[in-house]
Short mmCIF file of C-alpha atoms in Angstrom, two decimals:
data_model
loop_
_atom_site.label_atom_id
_atom_site.label_comp_id
_atom_site.label_asym_id
_atom_site.label_seq_id
_atom_site.Cartn_x
_atom_site.Cartn_y
_atom_site.Cartn_z
CA GLN A 12 -11.57 41.11 -9.49
CA LYS A 13 -8.89 38.23 -9.48
CA GLU A 14 -7.07 37.83 -6.04
CA VAL A 15 -3.73 38.13 -7.75
CA GLU A 16 -3.09 39.86 -11.16
CA GLN A 17 0.02 39.25 -13.34
CA ASP A 18 0.62 40.59 -16.79
CA PRO A 19 0.88 37.51 -18.85
CA GLY A 20 3.29 39.35 -21.42
CA PRO A 21 4.93 38.09 -23.27
CA LEU A 22 8.04 39.90 -22.40
CA SER A 23 11.13 40.07 -24.60
CA VAL A 24 14.36 41.92 -23.74
CA PRO A 25 18.06 41.44 -24.93
CA GLU A 26 20.70 39.88 -22.69
CA GLY A 27 22.24 41.79 -20.00
CA ALA A 28 18.93 44.00 -19.53
CA ILE A 29 17.34 44.38 -16.14
CA VAL A 30 13.83 42.69 -15.88
CA SER A 31 11.25 43.72 -13.89
CA LEU A 32 7.98 41.30 -13.27
CA ASN A 33 5.10 42.42 -11.17
CA CYS A 34 1.94 41.11 -9.24
CA THR A 35 -0.68 42.97 -7.58
CA TYR A 36 -3.16 41.39 -5.16
CA SER A 37 -6.20 42.38 -3.37
CA ASN A 38 -6.32 40.40 -0.18
CA SER A 39 -4.30 41.93 2.93
CA ALA A 40 -4.37 38.59 4.52
CA PHE A 41 -1.59 37.39 2.30
CA GLN A 42 1.77 37.12 4.19
CA TYR A 43 3.82 34.61 2.25
CA PHE A 44 5.10 35.57 -1.27
CA MET A 45 6.72 33.40 -3.92
CA TRP A 46 8.06 33.45 -7.17
CA TYR A 47 8.05 30.19 -9.30
CA ARG A 48 10.04 29.72 -12.51
CA GLN A 49 8.65 27.24 -15.26
CA TYR A 50 10.63 26.22 -18.13
CA SER A 51 9.02 24.88 -21.04
CA ARG A 52 7.52 21.59 -20.84
CA LYS A 53 8.35 21.41 -16.96
CA GLY A 54 6.64 22.07 -13.76
CA PRO A 55 7.24 25.26 -11.78
CA GLU A 56 9.79 25.30 -9.42
CA LEU A 57 10.48 27.67 -6.43
CA LEU A 58 12.83 30.43 -7.31
CA MET A 59 12.35 32.84 -4.18
CA TYR A 60 10.24 33.07 -1.03
CA THR A 61 9.71 36.16 1.19
CA TYR A 62 7.64 36.84 4.26
CA SER A 63 6.06 40.26 4.82
CA SER A 64 7.20 43.38 3.23
CA GLY A 65 10.83 44.02 2.24
CA ASN A 66 13.61 42.88 0.05
CA LYS A 67 15.29 39.66 -0.44
CA GLU A 68 18.35 39.13 -2.60
CA ASP A 69 19.79 36.10 -4.20
CA GLY A 70 22.45 36.43 -6.78
CA ARG A 71 20.96 38.17 -9.82
CA PHE A 72 17.42 37.87 -8.42
CA THR A 73 15.93 40.27 -6.09
CA ALA A 74 12.17 39.90 -4.74
CA GLN A 75 10.57 43.09 -3.35
CA VAL A 76 7.31 43.07 -1.17
CA ASP A 77 5.34 46.29 -0.65
CA LYS A 78 2.38 45.09 1.43
CA SER A 79 0.95 48.79 1.84
CA SER A 80 0.51 48.86 -2.09
CA LYS A 81 -0.21 45.07 -2.36
CA TYR A 82 2.38 45.02 -5.02
CA ILE A 83 5.27 42.45 -5.20
CA SER A 84 8.35 42.49 -7.62
CA LEU A 85 11.00 40.14 -8.99
CA PHE A 86 13.96 41.82 -10.50
CA ILE A 87 16.60 39.84 -12.69
CA ARG A 88 19.98 41.72 -13.15
CA ASP A 89 22.33 40.90 -16.23
CA SER A 90 19.46 38.66 -17.74
CA GLN A 91 20.67 35.60 -19.41
CA PRO A 92 19.16 33.43 -22.20
CA SER A 93 18.80 30.66 -19.59
CA ASP A 94 16.26 33.04 -17.85
CA SER A 95 13.94 32.58 -20.39
CA ALA A 96 11.01 30.88 -18.81
CA THR A 97 7.38 31.64 -17.55
CA TYR A 98 7.53 33.19 -14.10
CA LEU A 99 4.55 32.86 -11.58
CA CYS A 100 4.01 34.97 -8.71
CA ALA A 101 2.18 33.20 -5.63
CA MET A 102 0.98 34.26 -2.30
CA SER A 103 -0.44 32.41 0.57
CA GLY A 104 -2.37 33.41 3.99
CA GLU A 105 -5.12 32.32 6.15
CA ILE A 106 -8.35 33.49 4.57
CA GLN A 107 -11.68 32.51 5.84
CA GLY A 108 -10.09 30.09 8.66
CA ALA A 109 -8.34 28.20 5.97
CA GLN A 110 -4.79 28.39 4.27
CA LYS A 111 -4.91 29.50 0.70
CA LEU A 112 -2.18 29.71 -1.85
CA VAL A 113 -3.08 31.54 -5.01
CA PHE A 114 -0.91 31.93 -8.12
CA GLY A 115 -0.70 34.78 -10.67
CA GLN A 116 -1.32 34.11 -14.47
CA GLY A 117 2.46 33.84 -15.06
CA THR A 118 4.65 36.15 -17.41
CA ARG A 119 6.65 34.57 -20.21
CA LEU A 120 9.99 36.14 -20.50
CA THR A 121 12.36 35.71 -23.34
CA ILE A 122 15.94 36.80 -23.12
CA ASN A 123 17.25 37.31 -26.72
CA PRO A 124 21.17 36.62 -27.13
CA ASP B 5 16.82 14.27 -5.86
CA VAL B 6 13.29 15.16 -4.88
CA LYS B 7 10.92 14.06 -7.52
CA VAL B 8 7.27 14.02 -8.54
CA THR B 9 6.26 11.87 -11.36
CA GLN B 10 3.08 11.91 -13.49
CA SER B 11 1.92 8.93 -15.47
CA SER B 12 1.69 10.47 -18.78
CA ARG B 13 3.43 13.72 -20.59
CA TYR B 14 0.57 13.65 -23.21
CA LEU B 15 -2.82 12.03 -23.44
CA VAL B 16 -5.76 12.14 -25.87
CA LYS B 17 -9.12 10.98 -24.92
CA ARG B 18 -12.67 11.07 -26.34
CA THR B 19 -15.77 13.09 -24.84
CA GLY B 20 -17.50 10.89 -22.27
CA GLU B 21 -14.46 8.85 -21.41
CA LYS B 22 -13.42 8.10 -17.78
CA VAL B 23 -9.74 9.65 -17.47
CA PHE B 24 -7.47 8.74 -14.58
CA LEU B 25 -4.21 10.82 -14.05
CA GLU B 26 -1.64 9.44 -11.76
CA CYS B 27 0.77 11.12 -9.54
CA VAL B 28 3.66 9.65 -7.33
CA GLN B 29 6.16 11.59 -5.20
CA ASP B 30 9.23 9.86 -3.39
CA MET B 31 9.54 12.57 -0.78
CA ASP B 32 7.35 11.31 1.94
CA HIS B 33 5.31 14.55 1.68
CA GLU B 34 1.96 14.85 3.52
CA ASN B 35 0.37 17.37 1.14
CA MET B 36 -0.32 16.61 -2.48
CA PHE B 37 -2.24 18.84 -4.92
CA TRP B 38 -3.88 18.80 -8.45
CA TYR B 39 -3.86 21.98 -10.63
CA ARG B 40 -4.86 22.82 -13.98
CA GLN B 41 -3.09 25.38 -16.05
CA ASP B 42 -4.52 27.39 -18.70
CA PRO B 43 -3.44 30.42 -20.88
CA GLY B 44 -4.27 33.59 -19.13
CA LEU B 45 -5.81 32.00 -16.06
CA GLY B 46 -2.73 30.52 -14.41
CA LEU B 47 -2.59 27.54 -12.03
CA ARG B 48 -6.02 26.88 -10.47
CA LEU B 49 -6.32 24.29 -7.63
CA ILE B 50 -8.77 21.32 -8.33
CA TYR B 51 -8.31 19.43 -5.35
CA PHE B 52 -5.68 18.64 -2.52
CA SER B 53 -4.88 16.17 0.09
CA TYR B 54 -3.34 16.53 3.52
CA ASP B 55 -3.04 12.93 4.28
CA VAL B 56 -4.08 9.17 3.09
CA LYS B 57 -7.75 9.10 2.28
CA MET B 58 -8.25 12.66 2.93
CA LYS B 59 -9.28 15.20 0.39
CA GLU B 60 -10.36 18.80 0.05
CA LYS B 61 -11.97 20.57 -2.82
CA GLY B 62 -9.96 23.51 -4.36
CA ASP B 63 -11.24 26.19 -6.47
CA ILE B 64 -12.65 24.21 -9.53
CA PRO B 65 -13.58 20.82 -8.52
CA GLU B 66 -16.59 20.46 -10.70
CA GLY B 67 -16.08 17.41 -12.97
CA TYR B 68 -13.36 15.90 -11.04
CA SER B 69 -12.55 13.66 -8.16
CA VAL B 70 -9.46 12.53 -6.62
CA SER B 71 -8.19 9.40 -4.58
CA ARG B 72 -5.38 8.94 -2.27
CA GLU B 73 -4.92 5.24 -1.13
CA LYS B 74 -1.33 5.51 -0.34
CA LYS B 75 0.92 8.48 1.03
CA GLU B 76 2.95 8.68 -2.14
CA ARG B 77 0.12 8.35 -4.66
CA PHE B 78 -2.52 10.78 -5.77
CA SER B 79 -4.89 10.31 -8.52
CA LEU B 80 -7.05 12.64 -10.42
CA ILE B 81 -10.18 11.22 -12.01
CA LEU B 82 -12.17 12.71 -14.81
CA GLU B 83 -15.47 10.80 -14.49
CA SER B 84 -16.78 11.80 -17.94
CA ALA B 85 -14.28 13.82 -19.98
CA SER B 86 -15.45 16.90 -21.62
CA THR B 87 -13.68 19.24 -24.27
CA ASN B 88 -13.60 22.06 -21.53
CA GLN B 89 -11.24 19.76 -19.46
CA THR B 90 -8.72 19.97 -22.31
CA SER B 91 -5.61 21.36 -20.30
CA MET B 92 -2.19 21.01 -18.77
CA TYR B 93 -2.56 19.26 -15.44
CA LEU B 94 0.01 19.59 -12.87
CA CYS B 95 0.53 17.45 -9.63
CA ALA B 96 2.70 18.92 -6.60
CA SER B 97 3.45 17.81 -3.20
CA SER B 98 4.61 19.49 -0.08
CA LEU B 99 5.69 18.90 3.60
CA ALA B 100 2.59 19.30 6.09
CA GLY B 101 1.85 22.79 7.02
CA PRO B 102 0.61 25.83 4.91
CA TYR B 103 3.90 27.39 3.95
CA ASN B 104 5.92 24.88 2.63
CA GLU B 105 7.43 24.74 -0.95
CA GLN B 106 5.37 22.99 -3.36
CA PHE B 107 7.35 20.63 -5.70
CA PHE B 108 5.64 20.10 -9.06
CA GLY B 109 5.58 17.11 -11.39
CA PRO B 110 6.36 17.65 -15.21
CA GLY B 111 2.46 17.88 -16.08
CA THR B 112 0.20 15.89 -18.37
CA ARG B 113 -1.18 17.74 -21.54
CA LEU B 114 -4.60 16.33 -21.90
CA THR B 115 -6.63 16.82 -24.94
CA VAL B 116 -10.34 15.63 -25.00
CA LEU B 117 -11.90 15.39 -28.39
#
């Protein structure tokens, strides 16, 4: 079983739709949860960062963490064509005495005008 | 503007060749990382370095080595390239400590024939 599972998609939605991207994980040691966005032919860039359970909002983006279910989500409201990218979840924590950062497989998202 | 640069965007090599991938960051970051990115597998950590001349194996170090002689430069070496090393290689850097944002380069797409 992979430590972090993310549906690779692809996901295609019309402009203006609400998008929900999700990841599940198996290791309860993860405490920091991140979403990276990767445009075509570019490296990933940090989009949002949350610690422990709860919600965090930044403009049209909301990151949600449910540690009891080992489930994290990224919601995009009023989606725009410029949001078309691959979204990678990532999580980190101390595992077996060492800090570890693990990425999900990435979900390719296309917003159609 | 923070910057991580990689020596090549595209590289084609033959099986058995020695391959050098170079990464340079201008942010005075202590940590540097090498990942490979493959469809369906996400980002997988090959090696990382938390200081000059220091290196630690990641999840998939086999067939690779690294060199960090200067703080700003981190090199990935494929001693004898094989076709299963065809992939996108991403370099990243971050400040010291486990929970800091990683800044990625644009990636090198390596094809081994």
